[in-house]
PDB file of C-alpha atoms in Angstrom:
ATOM      1  CA  MET O   1      45.793  -8.685  -9.525  1.00 62.00           C
ATOM      2  CA  ARG O   2      45.295 -10.586 -12.761  1.00 75.00           C
ATOM      3  CA  PRO O   3      44.673  -8.575 -15.954  1.00 76.00           C
ATOM      4  CA  GLY O   4      41.472 -10.529 -16.621  1.00 76.00           C
ATOM      5  CA  ARG O   5      40.053  -9.549 -13.252  1.00 81.00           C
ATOM      6  CA  ILE O   6      41.008  -5.916 -13.813  1.00 82.00           C
ATOM      7  CA  ILE O   7      39.250  -5.917 -17.182  1.00 85.00           C
ATOM      8  CA  ALA O   8      36.168  -7.591 -15.665  1.00 83.00           C
ATOM      9  CA  LYS O   9      35.980  -4.978 -12.906  1.00 84.00           C
ATOM     10  CA  ALA O  10      36.451  -2.181 -15.427  1.00 85.00           C
ATOM     11  CA  VAL O  11      33.614  -3.554 -17.568  1.00 88.00           C
ATOM     12  CA  LEU O  12      31.353  -3.853 -14.511  1.00 87.00           C
ATOM     13  CA  ALA O  13      32.222  -0.322 -13.429  1.00 87.00           C
ATOM     14  CA  PHE O  14      31.480   1.005 -16.909  1.00 87.00           C
ATOM     15  CA  ALA O  15      28.155  -0.877 -17.011  1.00 88.00           C
ATOM     16  CA  GLY O  16      27.265   0.512 -13.590  1.00 83.00           C
ATOM     17  CA  PHE O  17      28.135   4.020 -14.779  1.00 85.00           C
ATOM     18  CA  LEU O  18      25.885   3.619 -17.827  1.00 86.00           C
ATOM     19  CA  ALA O  19      23.032   2.503 -15.557  1.00 81.00           C
ATOM     20  CA  VAL O  20      23.453   5.281 -12.972  1.00 82.00           C
ATOM     21  CA  PHE O  21      24.384   8.191 -15.265  1.00 86.00           C
ATOM     22  CA  PRO O  22      20.846   8.794 -16.690  1.00 83.00           C
ATOM     23  CA  LEU O  23      19.453   8.919 -13.163  1.00 82.00           C
ATOM     24  CA  LEU O  24      22.097  11.388 -12.014  1.00 85.00           C
ATOM     25  CA  TRP O  25      21.604  13.523 -15.117  1.00 84.00           C
ATOM     26  CA  THR O  26      17.859  13.570 -14.568  1.00 85.00           C
ATOM     27  CA  ALA O  27      18.354  14.605 -10.956  1.00 84.00           C
ATOM     28  CA  LEU O  28      20.665  17.424 -12.065  1.00 85.00           C
ATOM     29  CA  ASN O  29      18.181  18.621 -14.700  1.00 85.00           C
ATOM     30  CA  SER O  30      15.443  18.735 -12.079  1.00 84.00           C
ATOM     31  CA  LEU O  31      17.528  21.414 -10.312  1.00 85.00           C
ATOM     32  CA  LYS O  32      18.097  23.500 -13.458  1.00 85.00           C
ATOM     33  CA  ASN O  33      16.172  26.308 -15.065  1.00 83.00           C
ATOM     34  CA  SER O  34      14.853  25.717 -18.570  1.00 78.00           C
ATOM     35  CA  VAL O  35      17.572  27.950 -20.035  1.00 77.00           C
ATOM     36  CA  ASP O  36      20.279  25.728 -18.570  1.00 79.00           C
ATOM     37  CA  ILE O  37      18.641  22.551 -19.910  1.00 79.00           C
ATOM     38  CA  ILE O  38      18.023  23.480 -23.548  1.00 77.00           C
ATOM     39  CA  THR O  39      21.557  24.766 -24.239  1.00 78.00           C
ATOM     40  CA  ARG O  40      23.514  22.964 -26.940  1.00 77.00           C
ATOM     41  CA  VAL O  41      26.499  22.485 -24.644  1.00 76.00           C
ATOM     42  CA  PRO O  42      25.435  20.766 -21.395  1.00 76.00           C
ATOM     43  CA  ARG O  43      26.077  22.911 -18.348  1.00 77.00           C
ATOM     44  CA  LEU O  44      27.654  21.173 -15.399  1.00 77.00           C
ATOM     45  CA  VAL O  45      28.071  24.424 -13.472  1.00 77.00           C
ATOM     46  CA  PHE O  46      24.762  26.186 -12.868  1.00 80.00           C
ATOM     47  CA  THR O  47      22.725  27.901 -10.193  1.00 81.00           C
ATOM     48  CA  PRO O  48      20.442  25.242  -8.691  1.00 83.00           C
ATOM     49  CA  THR O  49      16.773  25.948  -8.184  1.00 84.00           C
ATOM     50  CA  LEU O  50      14.024  24.146  -6.311  1.00 83.00           C
ATOM     51  CA  ALA O  51      11.267  25.714  -8.407  1.00 83.00           C
ATOM     52  CA  ASN O  52      10.629  22.537 -10.421  1.00 84.00           C
ATOM     53  CA  ILE O  53      10.365  20.340  -7.344  1.00 83.00           C
ATOM     54  CA  SER O  54       8.222  22.916  -5.555  1.00 85.00           C
ATOM     55  CA  TYR O  55       5.908  23.069  -8.564  1.00 83.00           C
ATOM     56  CA  ILE O  56       5.528  19.285  -8.575  1.00 83.00           C
ATOM     57  CA  LEU O  57       4.910  18.976  -4.842  1.00 82.00           C
ATOM     58  CA  GLY O  58       2.577  21.965  -4.847  1.00 83.00           C
ATOM     59  CA  ARG O  59       0.053  20.446  -7.241  1.00 83.00           C
ATOM     60  CA  ASP O  60      -2.909  18.670  -5.663  1.00 86.00           C
ATOM     61  CA  SER O  61      -3.106  16.260  -8.601  1.00 85.00           C
ATOM     62  CA  VAL O  62       0.458  15.074  -7.936  1.00 85.00           C
ATOM     63  CA  ILE O  63      -0.214  14.479  -4.240  1.00 88.00           C
ATOM     64  CA  THR O  64      -3.428  12.621  -5.088  1.00 90.00           C
ATOM     65  CA  GLY O  65      -1.646  10.547  -7.729  1.00 89.00           C
ATOM     66  CA  LEU O  66       1.146   9.724  -5.292  1.00 88.00           C
ATOM     67  CA  TYR O  67      -1.395   8.657  -2.670  1.00 91.00           C
ATOM     68  CA  ASN O  68      -3.272   6.484  -5.165  1.00 92.00           C
ATOM     69  CA  SER O  69      -0.052   4.863  -6.386  1.00 91.00           C
ATOM     70  CA  VAL O  70       1.205   4.108  -2.885  1.00 91.00           C
ATOM     71  CA  ILE O  71      -2.114   2.620  -1.745  1.00 93.00           C
ATOM     72  CA  ALA O  72      -2.787   0.629  -4.928  1.00 93.00           C
ATOM     73  CA  CYS O  73       0.742  -0.676  -5.435  1.00 92.00           C
ATOM     74  CA  GLY O  74       1.442  -1.304  -1.761  1.00 92.00           C
ATOM     75  CA  SER O  75      -1.812  -3.197  -1.276  1.00 95.00           C
ATOM     76  CA  ALA O  76      -1.276  -5.217  -4.465  1.00 94.00           C
ATOM     77  CA  VAL O  77       2.242  -6.208  -3.445  1.00 93.00           C
ATOM     78  CA  LEU O  78       1.040  -7.172   0.037  1.00 94.00           C
ATOM     79  CA  ILE O  79      -1.686  -9.355  -1.469  1.00 95.00           C
ATOM     80  CA  GLY O  80       0.842 -10.818  -3.883  1.00 92.00           C
ATOM     81  CA  VAL O  81       3.177 -11.731  -1.014  1.00 92.00           C
ATOM     82  CA  VAL O  82       0.447 -13.216   1.187  1.00 93.00           C
ATOM     83  CA  LEU O  83      -1.019 -15.331  -1.628  1.00 92.00           C
ATOM     84  CA  GLY O  84       1.886 -15.748  -4.032  1.00 90.00           C
ATOM     85  CA  LEU O  85       4.671 -16.949  -1.731  1.00 91.00           C
ATOM     86  CA  PRO O  86       2.726 -19.826  -0.099  1.00 91.00           C
ATOM     87  CA  ALA O  87       1.373 -20.844  -3.512  1.00 89.00           C
ATOM     88  CA  ALA O  88       4.880 -20.821  -4.994  1.00 89.00           C
ATOM     89  CA  TYR O  89       6.212 -22.902  -2.090  1.00 89.00           C
ATOM     90  CA  ALA O  90       3.398 -25.413  -2.481  1.00 87.00           C
ATOM     91  CA  VAL O  91       4.110 -25.794  -6.196  1.00 86.00           C
ATOM     92  CA  ALA O  92       7.867 -26.073  -5.598  1.00 86.00           C
ATOM     93  CA  ARG O  93       7.775 -28.518  -2.696  1.00 83.00           C
ATOM     94  CA  TYR O  94       4.605 -30.520  -3.302  1.00 80.00           C
ATOM     95  CA  PRO O  95       4.553 -31.034  -7.073  1.00 74.00           C
ATOM     96  CA  ASN O  96       1.697 -32.889  -8.741  1.00 73.00           C
ATOM     97  CA  ARG O  97       0.592 -33.502 -12.281  1.00 72.00           C
ATOM     98  CA  TRP O  98      -0.804 -29.954 -12.485  1.00 72.00           C
ATOM     99  CA  ALA O  99       2.378 -28.231 -11.255  1.00 68.00           C
ATOM    100  CA  GLY O 100       3.722 -27.690 -14.770  1.00 71.00           C
ATOM    101  CA  ASP O 101       0.371 -26.378 -15.975  1.00 73.00           C
ATOM    102  CA  ILE O 102       0.189 -23.994 -13.012  1.00 72.00           C
ATOM    103  CA  GLN O 103       3.631 -22.590 -13.754  1.00 70.00           C
ATOM    104  CA  PHE O 104       2.798 -22.160 -17.432  1.00 74.00           C
ATOM    105  CA  PHE O 105      -0.502 -20.455 -16.601  1.00 73.00           C
ATOM    106  CA  VAL O 106       1.214 -18.056 -14.197  1.00 71.00           C
ATOM    107  CA  LEU O 107       3.839 -17.250 -16.804  1.00 71.00           C
ATOM    108  CA  SER O 108       1.253 -16.930 -19.577  1.00 72.00           C
ATOM    109  CA  LEU O 109      -0.403 -14.065 -17.697  1.00 69.00           C
ATOM    110  CA  ARG O 110       2.628 -11.991 -18.682  1.00 70.00           C
ATOM    111  CA  PHE O 111       2.325 -12.973 -22.354  1.00 74.00           C
ATOM    112  CA  LEU O 112      -0.805 -10.929 -22.860  1.00 74.00           C
ATOM    113  CA  PRO O 113      -0.408  -7.265 -23.840  1.00 78.00           C
ATOM    114  CA  PRO O 114      -1.774  -4.831 -21.231  1.00 78.00           C
ATOM    115  CA  VAL O 115      -4.616  -3.718 -23.493  1.00 78.00           C
ATOM    116  CA  ALA O 116      -5.890  -7.307 -23.733  1.00 80.00           C
ATOM    117  CA  VAL O 117      -6.180  -7.338 -19.933  1.00 80.00           C
ATOM    118  CA  ALA O 118      -7.393  -3.777 -19.425  1.00 84.00           C
ATOM    119  CA  ILE O 119     -10.394  -3.792 -21.778  1.00 86.00           C
ATOM    120  CA  PRO O 120     -12.192  -6.834 -20.252  1.00 88.00           C
ATOM    121  CA  LEU O 121     -11.442  -5.608 -16.751  1.00 88.00           C
ATOM    122  CA  MET O 122     -12.724  -2.144 -17.614  1.00 89.00           C
ATOM    123  CA  VAL O 123     -16.026  -3.680 -18.730  1.00 90.00           C
ATOM    124  CA  ILE O 124     -16.212  -5.756 -15.524  1.00 91.00           C
ATOM    125  CA  TRP O 125     -15.531  -2.789 -13.232  1.00 92.00           C
ATOM    126  CA  LEU O 126     -18.046  -0.634 -15.113  1.00 92.00           C
ATOM    127  CA  GLN O 127     -20.754  -3.254 -14.649  1.00 92.00           C
ATOM    128  CA  LEU O 128     -19.905  -3.614 -10.963  1.00 92.00           C
ATOM    129  CA  GLY O 129     -19.847   0.141 -10.426  1.00 91.00           C
ATOM    130  CA  LEU O 130     -16.196   0.085  -9.345  1.00 91.00           C
ATOM    131  CA  TYR O 131     -14.656   1.833 -12.322  1.00 92.00           C
ATOM    132  CA  ASP O 132     -12.225   4.622 -11.385  1.00 90.00           C
ATOM    133  CA  THR O 133     -11.825   3.379  -7.805  1.00 92.00           C
ATOM    134  CA  LEU O 134      -8.839   2.216  -5.793  1.00 93.00           C
ATOM    135  CA  PRO O 135     -10.342  -1.245  -5.043  1.00 93.00           C
ATOM    136  CA  ALA O 136     -10.546  -1.928  -8.785  1.00 93.00           C
ATOM    137  CA  LEU O 137      -6.905  -0.939  -9.241  1.00 93.00           C
ATOM    138  CA  ILE O 138      -5.804  -2.988  -6.237  1.00 94.00           C
ATOM    139  CA  VAL O 139      -7.514  -6.153  -7.489  1.00 93.00           C
ATOM    140  CA  THR O 140      -6.172  -5.623 -11.017  1.00 91.00           C
ATOM    141  CA  TYR O 141      -2.637  -4.981  -9.827  1.00 92.00           C
ATOM    142  CA  SER O 142      -2.881  -7.993  -7.520  1.00 92.00           C
ATOM    143  CA  LEU O 143      -3.340 -10.225 -10.552  1.00 87.00           C
ATOM    144  CA  LEU O 144       0.010  -8.957 -11.793  1.00 88.00           C
ATOM    145  CA  THR O 145       1.873  -9.170  -8.490  1.00 91.00           C
ATOM    146  CA  ILE O 146       0.647 -12.684  -7.661  1.00 90.00           C
ATOM    147  CA  SER O 147       1.697 -14.018 -11.050  1.00 87.00           C
ATOM    148  CA  VAL O 148       5.106 -12.312 -11.004  1.00 88.00           C
ATOM    149  CA  ILE O 149       5.902 -13.292  -7.415  1.00 90.00           C
ATOM    150  CA  MET O 150       4.885 -16.913  -8.046  1.00 88.00           C
ATOM    151  CA  TRP O 151       6.848 -17.047 -11.291  1.00 86.00           C
ATOM    152  CA  LEU O 152      10.053 -15.803  -9.613  1.00 86.00           C
ATOM    153  CA  ALA O 153       9.570 -17.494  -6.225  1.00 89.00           C
ATOM    154  CA  ILE O 154       9.065 -21.065  -7.478  1.00 88.00           C
ATOM    155  CA  PRO O 155      12.711 -21.438  -8.666  1.00 87.00           C
ATOM    156  CA  ALA O 156      13.893 -19.753  -5.459  1.00 88.00           C
ATOM    157  CA  PHE O 157      12.087 -22.312  -3.285  1.00 89.00           C
ATOM    158  CA  GLN O 158      13.231 -25.165  -5.540  1.00 87.00           C
ATOM    159  CA  ALA O 159      16.824 -24.095  -4.889  1.00 87.00           C
ATOM    160  CA  VAL O 160      16.394 -24.552  -1.122  1.00 86.00           C
ATOM    161  CA  PRO O 161      18.106 -27.865  -0.171  1.00 86.00           C
ATOM    162  CA  LYS O 162      15.538 -30.505   0.666  1.00 85.00           C
ATOM    163  CA  GLU O 163      17.870 -31.980   3.259  1.00 85.00           C
ATOM    164  CA  VAL O 164      17.573 -28.848   5.380  1.00 84.00           C
ATOM    165  CA  GLU O 165      13.789 -29.031   5.373  1.00 84.00           C
ATOM    166  CA  GLU O 166      13.821 -32.781   6.050  1.00 83.00           C
ATOM    167  CA  ALA O 167      16.090 -32.194   9.048  1.00 86.00           C
ATOM    168  CA  ALA O 168      13.635 -29.590  10.324  1.00 83.00           C
ATOM    169  CA  PHE O 169      10.769 -32.083  10.000  1.00 83.00           C
ATOM    170  CA  VAL O 170      12.819 -34.601  11.989  1.00 82.00           C
ATOM    171  CA  ASP O 171      13.331 -31.961  14.693  1.00 81.00           C
ATOM    172  CA  GLY O 172       9.559 -31.649  15.031  1.00 82.00           C
ATOM    173  CA  TYR O 173       8.815 -28.639  12.847  1.00 82.00           C
ATOM    174  CA  GLY O 174       5.501 -28.577  11.051  1.00 82.00           C
ATOM    175  CA  ALA O 175       4.964 -27.605   7.432  1.00 79.00           C
ATOM    176  CA  TYR O 176       4.140 -23.995   8.334  1.00 83.00           C
ATOM    177  CA  ALA O 177       7.208 -23.689  10.588  1.00 85.00           C
ATOM    178  CA  VAL O 178       9.456 -25.116   7.876  1.00 86.00           C
ATOM    179  CA  PHE O 179       8.066 -22.632   5.381  1.00 86.00           C
ATOM    180  CA  TRP O 180       8.403 -19.643   7.718  1.00 85.00           C
ATOM    181  CA  ARG O 181      11.652 -20.478   9.543  1.00 84.00           C
ATOM    182  CA  ILE O 182      13.591 -22.443   6.946  1.00 84.00           C
ATOM    183  CA  ALA O 183      12.430 -21.851   3.366  1.00 87.00           C
ATOM    184  CA  LEU O 184      11.827 -18.109   3.615  1.00 86.00           C
ATOM    185  CA  PRO O 185      15.178 -17.186   5.247  1.00 84.00           C
ATOM    186  CA  VAL O 186      17.178 -19.385   2.859  1.00 84.00           C
ATOM    187  CA  ALA O 187      15.449 -17.983  -0.238  1.00 85.00           C
ATOM    188  CA  ALA O 188      15.218 -14.445   1.177  1.00 81.00           C
ATOM    189  CA  ARG O 189      17.527 -12.729  -1.329  1.00 78.00           C
ATOM    190  CA  SER O 190      15.724 -14.112  -4.360  1.00 81.00           C
ATOM    191  CA  LEU O 191      12.345 -13.360  -2.790  1.00 85.00           C
ATOM    192  CA  ILE O 192      13.331  -9.756  -2.103  1.00 84.00           C
ATOM    193  CA  GLY O 193      14.137  -9.413  -5.784  1.00 81.00           C
ATOM    194  CA  ALA O 194      10.781 -10.918  -6.765  1.00 85.00           C
ATOM    195  CA  ILE O 195       8.829  -8.615  -4.454  1.00 88.00           C
ATOM    196  CA  ALA O 196      10.778  -5.546  -5.552  1.00 85.00           C
ATOM    197  CA  PHE O 197      10.310  -6.421  -9.229  1.00 86.00           C
ATOM    198  CA  SER O 198       6.563  -6.833  -8.756  1.00 89.00           C
ATOM    199  CA  PHE O 199       6.362  -3.453  -7.005  1.00 90.00           C
ATOM    200  CA  VAL O 200       8.296  -1.683  -9.762  1.00 87.00           C
ATOM    201  CA  LEU O 201       6.142  -3.416 -12.377  1.00 87.00           C
ATOM    202  CA  VAL O 202       2.843  -2.137 -10.981  1.00 91.00           C
ATOM    203  CA  TRP O 203       4.310   1.214  -9.911  1.00 90.00           C
ATOM    204  CA  ASN O 204       5.305   1.997 -13.497  1.00 86.00           C
ATOM    205  CA  GLU O 205       2.119   0.548 -15.012  1.00 88.00           C
ATOM    206  CA  PHE O 206       0.586   3.155 -17.285  1.00 87.00           C
ATOM    207  CA  LEU O 207      -1.834   1.693 -19.830  1.00 87.00           C
ATOM    208  CA  ILE O 208      -3.897  -0.378 -17.381  1.00 89.00           C
ATOM    209  CA  ALA O 209      -4.122   2.518 -14.916  1.00 90.00           C
ATOM    210  CA  LEU O 210      -5.044   4.881 -17.759  1.00 89.00           C
ATOM    211  CA  MET O 211      -7.920   2.661 -18.917  1.00 89.00           C
ATOM    212  CA  LEU O 212      -9.216   1.876 -15.417  1.00 90.00           C
ATOM    213  CA  SER O 213      -9.274   5.455 -14.120  1.00 89.00           C
ATOM    214  CA  SER O 214     -10.545   8.814 -15.275  1.00 85.00           C
ATOM    215  CA  SER O 215     -10.204  11.229 -12.362  1.00 84.00           C
ATOM    216  CA  ASN O 216     -10.502   9.758  -8.854  1.00 88.00           C
ATOM    217  CA  ALA O 217      -8.035   6.855  -9.132  1.00 88.00           C
ATOM    218  CA  LYS O 218      -5.330   8.397 -11.312  1.00 89.00           C
ATOM    219  CA  THR O 219      -1.891   7.106 -10.402  1.00 90.00           C
ATOM    220  CA  LEU O 220       1.356   9.034 -10.433  1.00 87.00           C
ATOM    221  CA  PRO O 221       2.537   7.904 -13.920  1.00 87.00           C
ATOM    222  CA  ILE O 222      -0.693   9.249 -15.437  1.00 88.00           C
ATOM    223  CA  VAL O 223      -0.383  12.557 -13.589  1.00 85.00           C
ATOM    224  CA  ALA O 224       3.267  12.836 -14.624  1.00 80.00           C
ATOM    225  CA  SER O 225       2.362  12.294 -18.280  1.00 80.00           C
ATOM    226  CA  GLU O 226      -0.183  15.114 -18.056  1.00 79.00           C
ATOM    227  CA  LEU O 227       2.514  17.565 -16.951  1.00 72.00           C
ATOM    228  CA  SER O 228       3.929  17.594 -20.493  1.00 66.00           C
ATOM    229  CA  GLN O 229       0.642  18.907 -21.898  1.00 60.00           C
ATOM    230  CA  GLN O 230       1.287  22.514 -20.998  1.00 56.00           C
ATOM    231  CA  GLY O 231       1.516  24.244 -24.343  1.00 51.00           C
ATOM    232  CA  MET O 232       4.151  24.486 -27.051  1.00 51.00           C
ATOM    233  CA  ASN O 233       7.186  24.717 -24.760  1.00 64.00           C
ATOM    234  CA  VAL O 234       8.047  21.432 -23.065  1.00 66.00           C
ATOM    235  CA  PRO O 235       8.748  22.027 -19.344  1.00 75.00           C
ATOM    236  CA  TRP O 236      11.899  19.902 -19.181  1.00 78.00           C
ATOM    237  CA  GLY O 237      12.753  20.873 -15.633  1.00 81.00           C
ATOM    238  CA  ILE O 238       9.286  19.920 -14.405  1.00 80.00           C
ATOM    239  CA  LEU O 239       9.384  16.641 -16.333  1.00 81.00           C
ATOM    240  CA  ASN O 240      12.761  15.737 -14.844  1.00 83.00           C
ATOM    241  CA  ALA O 241      11.477  16.564 -11.373  1.00 84.00           C
ATOM    242  CA  SER O 242       8.469  14.295 -11.959  1.00 82.00           C
ATOM    243  CA  VAL O 243      10.815  11.472 -13.015  1.00 81.00           C
ATOM    244  CA  VAL O 244      12.759  11.900  -9.781  1.00 83.00           C
ATOM    245  CA  LEU O 245       9.504  11.752  -7.828  1.00 82.00           C
ATOM    246  CA  LEU O 246       8.510   8.587  -9.703  1.00 81.00           C
ATOM    247  CA  SER O 247      11.863   6.923  -9.034  1.00 80.00           C
ATOM    248  CA  LEU O 248      12.171   7.593  -5.306  1.00 81.00           C
ATOM    249  CA  PRO O 249       9.347   5.379  -3.931  1.00 80.00           C
ATOM    250  CA  PRO O 250      10.631   2.122  -5.539  1.00 78.00           C
ATOM    251  CA  LEU O 251      14.132   2.828  -4.226  1.00 77.00           C
ATOM    252  CA  LEU O 252      12.819   3.567  -0.742  1.00 79.00           C
ATOM    253  CA  PHE O 253      10.593   0.489  -0.896  1.00 75.00           C
ATOM    254  CA  LEU O 254      13.532  -1.743  -1.801  1.00 72.00           C
ATOM    255  CA  GLY O 255      15.688  -0.323   0.979  1.00 73.00           C
ATOM    256  CA  VAL O 256      12.983  -0.636   3.636  1.00 70.00           C
ATOM    257  CA  LEU O 257      12.018  -4.128   2.455  1.00 69.00           C
ATOM    258  CA  SER O 258      15.608  -5.378   2.509  1.00 67.00           C
ATOM    259  CA  GLY O 259      16.259  -3.965   5.975  1.00 66.00           C
ATOM    260  CA  PHE O 260      12.991  -5.295   7.374  1.00 60.00           C
ATOM    261  CA  LEU O 261      13.393  -8.824   6.024  1.00 61.00           C
ATOM    262  CA  ASN O 262      17.041  -9.020   7.071  1.00 62.00           C
ATOM    263  CA  SER O 263      16.179  -7.961  10.633  1.00 60.00           C
ATOM    264  CA  VAL O 264      13.279 -10.430  10.826  1.00 55.00           C
ATOM    265  CA  PHE O 265      15.363 -13.344   9.553  1.00 55.00           C
ATOM    266  CA  ARG O 266      18.210 -12.490  11.929  1.00 60.00           C
ATOM    267  CA  GLN O 267      15.770 -12.665  14.834  1.00 53.00           C
ATOM    268  CA  LYS O 268      14.471 -16.016  13.559  1.00 53.00           C
ATOM    269  CA  LYS O 269      18.005 -17.434  13.399  1.00 53.00           C
ATOM    270  CA  THR O 270      18.876 -16.244  16.897  1.00 54.00           C
TER     271      THR O 270
END
C-alpha cells in the first residue's frame, strides 16, 4: 500500500474519531454518577447507573416533548418530501426564466436569522388562535424542510443523466413514471442526505420552537434545556442523558429511511 494512501486513511480515521468521541463520551457520562463526572481526572472505570436515564424517561414533560418533536418534525419532513422533491425536479428538468429566481428565493429563506422568522409567525399564529399548537409548529417547520429539500435536491436531479430519462420517454414512460422510477432511484443517495439534513435541522430547532410554544407544544430541545434549571448544582449526568435522548431519534430516522428507500428502489428495479 502506498504511503500516501496510508496517510489519507490515518487522517480519515482520526477525523472519524474526533467526530465520534464526543458522542461516546456523552453516552458514558449518562451512565455515571455526578461524583464520577466532576472529578479532575476522567474516570474510565466506574460503576454504571441507569438513574439518569430513568429520571429522564420518568418525567411527563420529557415524554410530551418527545411526542411533540416526533409529530412536528416527522410531519414537516413528510410535507417537505411530498412538496419539495417534485418542485425540485420540475426546476431541475424544466427550467424557465424564473428557475434561477426560484433557487435564489429557496436559498434566501436560510439567510434570515430564526428570530426574523419566528416573530412574524408568532404574531400570525396568535391572531389565528393557533399559538402553542402542533399545527402551527408543523406548518412553520414545513417552510424550513421544503426550502432545504428543494435546495439540496435540485443539484441531485440535475446530476441525473438526461439520456437515461430520454430513453425512458422513448420506451413509453410518462413524466410521472420517469420521475418515480428513474430520477428518484438514481438520485436516491443525495436525496436521503437532503431528507436527513432537513429532519436534523428541525429536530434541533430551538429558538423558533421556544417562541411558538409556551406549554402545550414544547419540543424536546426546550424540555432538555429546562433540565439544567434545577438549582446551583448542574446535573451533568441528567444533561448527558438528555443529549443521548436527543441524538437517538435522528440516527434511527436515518437508518430507517435508508433501509426503506433502498428496499423500495430495489423492488422498482426488479
